[in-house]
Amino acid sequence: MVASKVHPEGEAERDTTAPPAATIIAADAVSDAEKRQHAVLFRVLWPFFRIKWAIRRATIPNVFLKILAGKIKVPFVAENEHCIVLRDLHSVSDNHLLVIPRKKIESWKQVSPDDLDLLQVMQDTAAEALTKLGVKEDARAVGFMTPPYNTQYQLHMHALERPIRAKGMRGSAFDLEVSPVFKSLDYVRSEVEKKRSRR
């Protein structure tokens, strides 16, 4: 296991300008009926988001790569030689972290069999950070958003505390039970393993 530097809560590394989680998440959960409706909408809107994603890639700077290069200063929840952990500014739950590898990989679809060890390090780093935040193992969800529904074209794993508290489609997007766009770590691993078998 890779040793990570976990930044304690409340120290200078925390971004004191960011709003507290309670102000950026909704109090009401999304109903099951809404989740099913949103799952259909994600599929219908797929072509539109593919165009939007292509435009973003061509016109908007990659924020995560700038953070990794030290050009944008943000507080880290944890870090090691392989990845960094940040709080998601658009949190959908009480604790919503982003685990970003230092290696440039566009999305989970570009992860190769050679990167399976990196996925394990990301999982271990996320688990360590969530444990330090007091998030119980049975209240965790870990996964990747699928293009074109990711907003940054650098691989990042969402590690969050359940329940999901955000309303609307954003809340539904992170529900592993119904979301067609949020893929579990186990799913991504299995897809990468298929690439190995095709070599």
PDB file of C-alpha atoms in Angstrom:
ATOM      1  CA  MET A   1       0.000   0.000   0.000  1.00  0.00           C
ATOM      2  CA  VAL A   2       1.292   3.462  -0.920  1.00  0.00           C
ATOM      3  CA  ALA A   3       1.830   5.785   2.023  1.00  0.00           C
ATOM      4  CA  SER A   4      -0.285   8.901   1.620  1.00  0.00           C
ATOM      5  CA  LYS A   5       0.031  12.247   3.301  1.00  0.00           C
ATOM      6  CA  VAL A   6      -3.450  12.966   4.656  1.00  0.00           C
ATOM      7  CA  HIS A   7      -4.066  16.606   5.446  1.00  0.00           C
ATOM      8  CA  PRO A   8      -5.952  16.961   8.753  1.00  0.00           C
ATOM      9  CA  GLU A   9      -9.286  18.742   8.729  1.00  0.00           C
ATOM     10  CA  GLY A  10      -9.176  22.390   9.740  1.00  0.00           C
ATOM     11  CA  GLU A  11      -5.521  23.058   8.975  1.00  0.00           C
ATOM     12  CA  ALA A  12      -4.272  25.699   6.558  1.00  0.00           C
ATOM     13  CA  GLU A  13      -4.490  23.312   3.604  1.00  0.00           C
ATOM     14  CA  ARG A  14      -8.289  23.458   3.674  1.00  0.00           C
ATOM     15  CA  ASP A  15      -9.926  25.975   1.371  1.00  0.00           C
ATOM     16  CA  THR A  16     -11.675  28.321   3.752  1.00  0.00           C
ATOM     17  CA  THR A  17     -13.283  30.212   0.875  1.00  0.00           C
ATOM     18  CA  ALA A  18     -15.272  27.173  -0.292  1.00  0.00           C
ATOM     19  CA  PRO A  19     -18.856  26.985   0.987  1.00  0.00           C
ATOM     20  CA  PRO A  20     -19.556  24.299   3.607  1.00  0.00           C
ATOM     21  CA  ALA A  21     -21.053  21.072   2.294  1.00  0.00           C
ATOM     22  CA  ALA A  22     -24.445  21.886   3.801  1.00  0.00           C
ATOM     23  CA  THR A  23     -24.778  24.933   1.531  1.00  0.00           C
ATOM     24  CA  ILE A  24     -23.967  23.147  -1.720  1.00  0.00           C
ATOM     25  CA  ILE A  25     -26.051  20.021  -1.370  1.00  0.00           C
ATOM     26  CA  ALA A  26     -29.803  19.592  -1.271  1.00  0.00           C
ATOM     27  CA  ALA A  27     -31.517  18.141   1.755  1.00  0.00           C
ATOM     28  CA  ASP A  28     -33.990  15.911  -0.085  1.00  0.00           C
ATOM     29  CA  ALA A  29     -33.087  12.620  -1.731  1.00  0.00           C
ATOM     30  CA  VAL A  30     -34.176  11.850  -5.296  1.00  0.00           C
ATOM     31  CA  SER A  31     -37.169   9.524  -5.449  1.00  0.00           C
ATOM     32  CA  ASP A  32     -36.899   6.136  -7.175  1.00  0.00           C
ATOM     33  CA  ALA A  33     -39.317   7.270  -9.893  1.00  0.00           C
ATOM     34  CA  GLU A  34     -37.190  10.357 -10.590  1.00  0.00           C
ATOM     35  CA  LYS A  35     -34.054   8.218 -10.751  1.00  0.00           C
ATOM     36  CA  ARG A  36     -35.624   5.997 -13.417  1.00  0.00           C
ATOM     37  CA  GLN A  37     -36.723   9.050 -15.410  1.00  0.00           C
ATOM     38  CA  HIS A  38     -33.256  10.546 -15.158  1.00  0.00           C
ATOM     39  CA  ALA A  39     -31.650   7.288 -16.329  1.00  0.00           C
ATOM     40  CA  VAL A  40     -33.708   7.529 -19.530  1.00  0.00           C
ATOM     41  CA  LEU A  41     -32.807  11.203 -19.956  1.00  0.00           C
ATOM     42  CA  PHE A  42     -29.079  10.462 -19.651  1.00  0.00           C
ATOM     43  CA  ARG A  43     -29.372   8.058 -22.580  1.00  0.00           C
ATOM     44  CA  VAL A  44     -31.489  10.447 -24.671  1.00  0.00           C
ATOM     45  CA  LEU A  45     -29.113  13.362 -24.076  1.00  0.00           C
ATOM     46  CA  TRP A  46     -25.988  11.315 -24.883  1.00  0.00           C
ATOM     47  CA  PRO A  47     -25.481  12.792 -28.427  1.00  0.00           C
ATOM     48  CA  PHE A  48     -25.864  16.357 -27.139  1.00  0.00           C
ATOM     49  CA  PHE A  49     -23.305  15.824 -24.395  1.00  0.00           C
ATOM     50  CA  ARG A  50     -20.856  14.230 -26.848  1.00  0.00           C
ATOM     51  CA  ILE A  51     -20.882  17.482 -28.850  1.00  0.00           C
ATOM     52  CA  LYS A  52     -20.608  19.556 -25.672  1.00  0.00           C
ATOM     53  CA  TRP A  53     -17.680  17.427 -24.460  1.00  0.00           C
ATOM     54  CA  ALA A  54     -15.835  17.851 -27.772  1.00  0.00           C
ATOM     55  CA  ILE A  55     -16.265  21.632 -27.541  1.00  0.00           C
ATOM     56  CA  ARG A  56     -15.038  21.646 -23.920  1.00  0.00           C
ATOM     57  CA  ARG A  57     -11.928  19.704 -24.847  1.00  0.00           C
ATOM     58  CA  ALA A  58     -11.114  22.159 -27.636  1.00  0.00           C
ATOM     59  CA  THR A  59     -11.849  25.402 -25.801  1.00  0.00           C
ATOM     60  CA  ILE A  60     -11.585  25.014 -22.027  1.00  0.00           C
ATOM     61  CA  PRO A  61      -8.284  24.523 -20.164  1.00  0.00           C
ATOM     62  CA  ASN A  62      -7.898  21.250 -18.298  1.00  0.00           C
ATOM     63  CA  VAL A  63      -8.199  22.364 -14.689  1.00  0.00           C
ATOM     64  CA  PHE A  64      -7.023  19.079 -13.181  1.00  0.00           C
ATOM     65  CA  LEU A  65      -3.825  19.064 -15.233  1.00  0.00           C
ATOM     66  CA  LYS A  66      -3.150  22.643 -14.115  1.00  0.00           C
ATOM     67  CA  ILE A  67      -3.638  21.583 -10.493  1.00  0.00           C
ATOM     68  CA  LEU A  68      -1.276  18.647 -10.953  1.00  0.00           C
ATOM     69  CA  ALA A  69       1.308  20.984 -12.509  1.00  0.00           C
ATOM     70  CA  GLY A  70       1.023  23.375  -9.568  1.00  0.00           C
ATOM     71  CA  LYS A  71      -0.366  26.191 -11.729  1.00  0.00           C
ATOM     72  CA  ILE A  72      -3.597  26.283  -9.722  1.00  0.00           C
ATOM     73  CA  LYS A  73      -3.291  26.063  -5.949  1.00  0.00           C
ATOM     74  CA  VAL A  74      -5.994  24.079  -4.167  1.00  0.00           C
ATOM     75  CA  PRO A  75      -6.055  22.292  -0.803  1.00  0.00           C
ATOM     76  CA  PHE A  76      -5.429  18.549  -0.903  1.00  0.00           C
ATOM     77  CA  VAL A  77      -7.263  16.147   1.383  1.00  0.00           C
ATOM     78  CA  ALA A  78      -4.466  13.617   0.775  1.00  0.00           C
ATOM     79  CA  GLU A  79      -1.651  12.980  -1.674  1.00  0.00           C
ATOM     80  CA  ASN A  80       1.071  10.499  -2.584  1.00  0.00           C
ATOM     81  CA  GLU A  81       3.478   9.931  -5.451  1.00  0.00           C
ATOM     82  CA  HIS A  82       0.720   8.509  -7.647  1.00  0.00           C
ATOM     83  CA  CYS A  83      -2.343  10.677  -7.018  1.00  0.00           C
ATOM     84  CA  ILE A  84      -3.932  13.588  -5.191  1.00  0.00           C
ATOM     85  CA  VAL A  85      -7.279  13.832  -3.390  1.00  0.00           C
ATOM     86  CA  LEU A  86      -9.472  16.924  -3.475  1.00  0.00           C
ATOM     87  CA  ARG A  87     -12.964  17.780  -2.296  1.00  0.00           C
ATOM     88  CA  ASP A  88     -15.467  18.075  -5.140  1.00  0.00           C
ATOM     89  CA  LEU A  89     -16.596  21.708  -5.328  1.00  0.00           C
ATOM     90  CA  HIS A  90     -20.008  20.495  -6.521  1.00  0.00           C
ATOM     91  CA  SER A  91     -20.508  17.911  -3.806  1.00  0.00           C
ATOM     92  CA  VAL A  92     -23.487  15.555  -3.960  1.00  0.00           C
ATOM     93  CA  SER A  93     -23.036  14.222  -0.429  1.00  0.00           C
ATOM     94  CA  ASP A  94     -21.594  15.129   2.953  1.00  0.00           C
ATOM     95  CA  ASN A  95     -18.164  13.899   1.856  1.00  0.00           C
ATOM     96  CA  HIS A  96     -17.441  13.836  -1.877  1.00  0.00           C
ATOM     97  CA  LEU A  97     -13.802  13.437  -2.890  1.00  0.00           C
ATOM     98  CA  LEU A  98     -11.967  13.316  -6.214  1.00  0.00           C
ATOM     99  CA  VAL A  99      -8.940  11.057  -6.580  1.00  0.00           C
ATOM    100  CA  ILE A 100      -6.835  12.271  -9.518  1.00  0.00           C
ATOM    101  CA  PRO A 101      -3.816  10.316 -10.773  1.00  0.00           C
ATOM    102  CA  ARG A 102      -0.649  12.224 -11.594  1.00  0.00           C
ATOM    103  CA  LYS A 103      -0.358  10.185 -14.797  1.00  0.00           C
ATOM    104  CA  LYS A 104      -2.184  11.763 -17.730  1.00  0.00           C
ATOM    105  CA  ILE A 105      -5.132   9.538 -18.674  1.00  0.00           C
ATOM    106  CA  GLU A 106      -8.177  11.124 -20.301  1.00  0.00           C
ATOM    107  CA  SER A 107     -10.951   8.956 -18.821  1.00  0.00           C
ATOM    108  CA  TRP A 108     -11.600   5.427 -17.577  1.00  0.00           C
ATOM    109  CA  LYS A 109     -12.089   4.368 -21.192  1.00  0.00           C
ATOM    110  CA  GLN A 110      -8.392   5.082 -21.839  1.00  0.00           C
ATOM    111  CA  VAL A 111      -7.178   3.079 -18.835  1.00  0.00           C
ATOM    112  CA  SER A 112      -4.945   0.240 -20.033  1.00  0.00           C
ATOM    113  CA  PRO A 113      -4.159  -3.114 -18.387  1.00  0.00           C
ATOM    114  CA  ASP A 114      -0.810  -1.573 -17.399  1.00  0.00           C
ATOM    115  CA  ASP A 115      -2.779   0.890 -15.243  1.00  0.00           C
ATOM    116  CA  LEU A 116      -4.585  -1.698 -13.105  1.00  0.00           C
ATOM    117  CA  ASP A 117      -2.063  -1.193 -10.292  1.00  0.00           C
ATOM    118  CA  LEU A 118      -2.748   2.535 -10.472  1.00  0.00           C
ATOM    119  CA  LEU A 119      -6.488   1.902 -10.047  1.00  0.00           C
ATOM    120  CA  GLN A 120      -5.681  -0.100  -6.914  1.00  0.00           C
ATOM    121  CA  VAL A 121      -3.560   2.741  -5.544  1.00  0.00           C
ATOM    122  CA  MET A 122      -6.413   5.177  -6.236  1.00  0.00           C
ATOM    123  CA  GLN A 123      -8.835   2.903  -4.406  1.00  0.00           C
ATOM    124  CA  ASP A 124      -6.498   2.533  -1.421  1.00  0.00           C
ATOM    125  CA  THR A 125      -5.884   6.282  -1.292  1.00  0.00           C
ATOM    126  CA  ALA A 126      -9.622   6.997  -1.404  1.00  0.00           C
ATOM    127  CA  ALA A 127     -10.298   4.471   1.353  1.00  0.00           C
ATOM    128  CA  GLU A 128      -7.624   6.016   3.559  1.00  0.00           C
ATOM    129  CA  ALA A 129      -8.989   9.533   3.049  1.00  0.00           C
ATOM    130  CA  LEU A 130     -12.608   8.491   3.683  1.00  0.00           C
ATOM    131  CA  THR A 131     -11.567   6.624   6.817  1.00  0.00           C
ATOM    132  CA  LYS A 132      -9.811   9.747   8.131  1.00  0.00           C
ATOM    133  CA  LEU A 133     -13.062  11.659   7.500  1.00  0.00           C
ATOM    134  CA  GLY A 134     -15.009   9.100   9.539  1.00  0.00           C
ATOM    135  CA  VAL A 135     -16.970   7.634   6.616  1.00  0.00           C
ATOM    136  CA  LYS A 136     -18.015   4.048   7.340  1.00  0.00           C
ATOM    137  CA  GLU A 137     -17.183   1.381   4.753  1.00  0.00           C
ATOM    138  CA  ASP A 138     -20.828   0.483   4.124  1.00  0.00           C
ATOM    139  CA  ALA A 139     -21.620   4.148   3.387  1.00  0.00           C
ATOM    140  CA  ARG A 140     -19.088   4.537   0.567  1.00  0.00           C
ATOM    141  CA  ALA A 141     -19.504   4.659  -3.206  1.00  0.00           C
ATOM    142  CA  VAL A 142     -16.528   4.721  -5.555  1.00  0.00           C
ATOM    143  CA  GLY A 143     -16.647   5.082  -9.320  1.00  0.00           C
ATOM    144  CA  PHE A 144     -15.975   7.013 -12.501  1.00  0.00           C
ATOM    145  CA  MET A 145     -18.172   9.235 -14.614  1.00  0.00           C
ATOM    146  CA  THR A 146     -18.401   8.088 -18.238  1.00  0.00           C
ATOM    147  CA  PRO A 147     -17.655  10.455 -21.135  1.00  0.00           C
ATOM    148  CA  PRO A 148     -19.336  12.619 -22.266  1.00  0.00           C
ATOM    149  CA  TYR A 149     -20.771  13.206 -18.792  1.00  0.00           C
ATOM    150  CA  ASN A 150     -17.475  14.027 -17.110  1.00  0.00           C
ATOM    151  CA  THR A 151     -16.595  17.719 -16.932  1.00  0.00           C
ATOM    152  CA  GLN A 152     -12.791  17.321 -16.931  1.00  0.00           C
ATOM    153  CA  TYR A 153     -10.868  15.217 -19.439  1.00  0.00           C
ATOM    154  CA  GLN A 154      -8.377  13.865 -16.898  1.00  0.00           C
ATOM    155  CA  LEU A 155      -9.159  10.585 -15.163  1.00  0.00           C
ATOM    156  CA  HIS A 156     -10.655  11.131 -11.721  1.00  0.00           C
ATOM    157  CA  MET A 157     -12.370   8.752  -9.360  1.00  0.00           C
ATOM    158  CA  HIS A 158     -15.302   9.916  -7.271  1.00  0.00           C
ATOM    159  CA  ALA A 159     -15.167   8.633  -3.699  1.00  0.00           C
ATOM    160  CA  LEU A 160     -18.237   9.691  -1.803  1.00  0.00           C
ATOM    161  CA  GLU A 161     -20.315   9.108   1.265  1.00  0.00           C
ATOM    162  CA  ARG A 162     -23.830   7.817   0.875  1.00  0.00           C
ATOM    163  CA  PRO A 163     -26.625   8.771   0.945  1.00  0.00           C
ATOM    164  CA  ILE A 164     -26.548  11.066  -2.072  1.00  0.00           C
ATOM    165  CA  ARG A 165     -28.141  14.333  -1.019  1.00  0.00           C
ATOM    166  CA  ALA A 166     -28.173  16.309  -4.264  1.00  0.00           C
ATOM    167  CA  LYS A 167     -31.466  16.767  -6.064  1.00  0.00           C
ATOM    168  CA  GLY A 168     -32.301  16.280  -9.714  1.00  0.00           C
ATOM    169  CA  MET A 169     -30.223  14.649 -12.400  1.00  0.00           C
ATOM    170  CA  ARG A 170     -26.942  15.370 -10.640  1.00  0.00           C
ATOM    171  CA  GLY A 171     -28.074  13.331  -7.664  1.00  0.00           C
ATOM    172  CA  SER A 172     -29.286  10.496  -9.885  1.00  0.00           C
ATOM    173  CA  ALA A 173     -26.033  10.558 -11.871  1.00  0.00           C
ATOM    174  CA  PHE A 174     -24.075   9.319  -8.852  1.00  0.00           C
ATOM    175  CA  ASP A 175     -26.468   6.532  -7.853  1.00  0.00           C
ATOM    176  CA  LEU A 176     -24.684   3.296  -8.786  1.00  0.00           C
ATOM    177  CA  GLU A 177     -27.954   1.357  -8.746  1.00  0.00           C
ATOM    178  CA  VAL A 178     -29.653   3.307 -11.545  1.00  0.00           C
ATOM    179  CA  SER A 179     -27.134   5.615 -13.216  1.00  0.00           C
ATOM    180  CA  PRO A 180     -26.080   4.597 -16.741  1.00  0.00           C
ATOM    181  CA  VAL A 181     -23.148   7.033 -16.616  1.00  0.00           C
ATOM    182  CA  PHE A 182     -21.516   6.432 -13.207  1.00  0.00           C
ATOM    183  CA  LYS A 183     -19.488   3.217 -13.401  1.00  0.00           C
ATOM    184  CA  SER A 184     -18.244   1.382 -10.348  1.00  0.00           C
ATOM    185  CA  LEU A 185     -14.570   0.663  -9.865  1.00  0.00           C
ATOM    186  CA  ASP A 186     -15.287  -3.065 -10.268  1.00  0.00           C
ATOM    187  CA  TYR A 187     -17.001  -2.405 -13.610  1.00  0.00           C
ATOM    188  CA  VAL A 188     -14.060  -0.342 -14.871  1.00  0.00           C
ATOM    189  CA  ARG A 189     -11.608  -3.030 -13.762  1.00  0.00           C
ATOM    190  CA  SER A 190     -13.572  -5.683 -15.664  1.00  0.00           C
ATOM    191  CA  GLU A 191     -13.595  -3.554 -18.825  1.00  0.00           C
ATOM    192  CA  VAL A 192      -9.841  -3.028 -18.570  1.00  0.00           C
ATOM    193  CA  GLU A 193      -9.295  -6.756 -18.070  1.00  0.00           C
ATOM    194  CA  LYS A 194     -11.162  -7.372 -21.347  1.00  0.00           C
ATOM    195  CA  LYS A 195      -8.532  -5.247 -23.093  1.00  0.00           C
ATOM    196  CA  ARG A 196      -5.853  -7.551 -21.701  1.00  0.00           C
ATOM    197  CA  SER A 197      -7.613 -10.594 -23.124  1.00  0.00           C
ATOM    198  CA  ARG A 198      -7.767  -8.962 -26.566  1.00  0.00           C
ATOM    199  CA  ARG A 199      -4.020  -8.317 -26.698  1.00  0.00           C
TER     200      ARG A 199
END
